[in-house]
Amino acid sequence: MSDALVQAASPRRLLVVDDNPVNRKLAVAFVQRLGWQVEQAEAGAEALRLLAARPFDMVLLDISMPQMSGEEVLAHIRQTPALAGLRVVAYTAHALPEEKQTLMALGFDDLLIKPVSLKSIEAVLLP
């Protein structure tokens, strides 16, 4: 069975977390185009509620958000045993090499630089 048929038979679930509605809409459109089911959250607390309520395969997590930063959300995720294997991708406009190293050291699995493209989204969804 081809990868496309397997993915269509059991779509993977992704949570996009970003306080900017335009950034969320763009990421959601690309992820859906690649065959994933997508939910959205505009804040860290909302993301944690969704993660507690149902399973996801991956999270695209904005770093700079009001009230709770992406780093704080990641810390909660990594401290929750039920979310131990969750793939979390930093989703940010910060593109300097040392910033990527810092984010990876915090426990992110990968980095997606804004503005996103279909190709950049595909690279983190299908590593």
Coordinates of C-alpha atoms in Angstrom, one line a residue:
M1 CA 0.0 0.0 0.0
S2 CA 1.4 3.4 -0.9
D3 CA 2.3 6.0 1.8
A4 CA -0.5 8.2 0.5
L5 CA -3.1 5.4 0.9
V6 CA -1.9 4.6 4.4
Q7 CA -2.0 8.2 5.4
A8 CA -5.5 8.6 4.0
A9 CA -6.7 5.5 5.8
S10 CA -5.5 6.8 9.2
P11 CA -4.8 10.5 9.1
R12 CA -2.3 11.8 11.6
R13 CA -3.4 14.5 14.0
L14 CA -1.5 17.8 14.4
L15 CA -2.1 20.8 16.8
V16 CA -1.1 24.2 15.5
V17 CA -0.5 26.7 18.4
D18 CA 0.0 30.3 17.4
D19 CA -1.5 33.6 18.7
N20 CA -1.4 35.0 15.2
P21 CA -4.6 34.0 13.2
V22 CA -2.9 34.5 9.8
N23 CA 0.0 32.3 10.8
R24 CA -2.4 29.6 12.1
K25 CA -4.5 29.7 9.0
L26 CA -1.5 29.3 6.7
A27 CA 0.0 26.4 8.6
V28 CA -3.4 24.7 8.9
A29 CA -4.0 25.0 5.1
F30 CA -0.6 23.4 4.3
V31 CA -0.9 20.6 6.9
Q32 CA -4.4 19.7 5.7
R33 CA -3.1 19.7 2.1
L34 CA -0.6 17.0 3.2
G35 CA -3.5 14.9 4.5
W36 CA -3.3 15.5 8.2
Q37 CA -6.2 16.3 10.6
V38 CA -5.5 19.7 12.2
E39 CA -6.8 21.5 15.3
Q40 CA -5.7 25.0 16.4
A41 CA -5.1 26.8 19.6
E42 CA -4.3 30.5 19.9
A43 CA -2.7 30.3 23.4
G44 CA -0.6 27.9 25.5
A45 CA -3.3 27.2 28.1
E46 CA -5.8 26.3 25.3
A47 CA -3.1 24.0 23.7
L48 CA -2.5 22.2 27.0
R49 CA -6.3 21.6 27.4
L50 CA -6.6 20.2 23.9
L51 CA -3.5 17.9 24.5
A52 CA -5.1 16.6 27.7
A53 CA -8.4 15.9 26.0
R54 CA -7.3 13.9 22.9
P55 CA -4.3 12.4 21.3
F56 CA -2.1 14.2 18.7
D57 CA 0.9 13.0 16.7
M58 CA 2.6 16.3 16.6
V59 CA 2.4 19.9 17.7
L60 CA 3.6 23.0 15.8
L61 CA 4.3 25.4 18.7
D62 CA 4.8 29.1 18.4
I63 CA 7.6 30.4 20.7
S64 CA 6.5 34.0 21.2
M65 CA 3.0 34.1 22.7
P66 CA 1.4 36.2 25.4
Q67 CA 0.6 34.8 28.8
M68 CA 2.5 31.5 28.2
S69 CA 5.5 31.2 25.9
G70 CA 6.1 28.2 23.7
E71 CA 9.0 27.2 26.0
E72 CA 6.6 27.1 29.0
V73 CA 4.1 25.0 27.0
L74 CA 6.9 22.6 26.0
A75 CA 8.0 22.3 29.7
H76 CA 4.5 21.3 30.6
I77 CA 4.3 18.8 27.8
R78 CA 7.7 17.2 28.7
Q79 CA 6.7 16.9 32.3
T80 CA 3.4 15.1 31.4
P81 CA 4.0 11.3 31.2
A82 CA 1.1 10.8 28.8
L83 CA 2.7 13.2 26.4
A84 CA 6.2 11.7 26.6
G85 CA 6.5 10.6 23.0
L86 CA 4.8 13.7 21.5
R87 CA 6.8 15.3 18.7
V88 CA 6.9 19.1 19.3
V89 CA 8.2 21.4 16.6
A90 CA 9.2 25.0 17.4
Y91 CA 7.3 27.3 15.1
T92 CA 9.0 30.7 15.1
A93 CA 10.5 33.6 13.1
H94 CA 13.8 33.2 14.9
A95 CA 16.3 31.7 12.4
L96 CA 19.7 32.2 13.8
P97 CA 21.8 28.9 14.3
E98 CA 22.4 29.6 18.0
E99 CA 18.7 30.0 18.6
K100 CA 18.0 26.7 16.9
Q101 CA 20.5 25.1 19.2
T102 CA 18.9 26.7 22.3
L103 CA 15.4 25.5 21.2
M104 CA 16.6 21.9 20.6
A105 CA 18.4 21.9 24.0
L106 CA 15.1 22.8 25.6
G107 CA 13.5 19.7 24.2
F108 CA 12.0 20.6 20.9
D109 CA 12.2 17.9 18.2
D110 CA 12.6 20.3 15.2
L111 CA 12.4 23.9 14.1
L112 CA 10.0 25.4 11.5
I113 CA 10.9 28.9 10.4
K114 CA 8.2 31.5 9.6
P115 CA 7.0 32.4 7.1
V116 CA 6.2 28.7 6.3
S117 CA 5.8 27.1 2.9
L118 CA 4.3 23.8 1.8
K119 CA 7.9 22.5 1.3
S120 CA 9.1 23.6 4.8
I121 CA 5.9 22.1 6.5
E122 CA 6.3 18.9 4.6
A123 CA 10.0 18.6 5.7
V124 CA 9.0 18.6 9.4
L125 CA 5.9 16.5 9.0
L126 CA 7.6 13.8 7.0
P127 CA 11.1 13.6 8.4

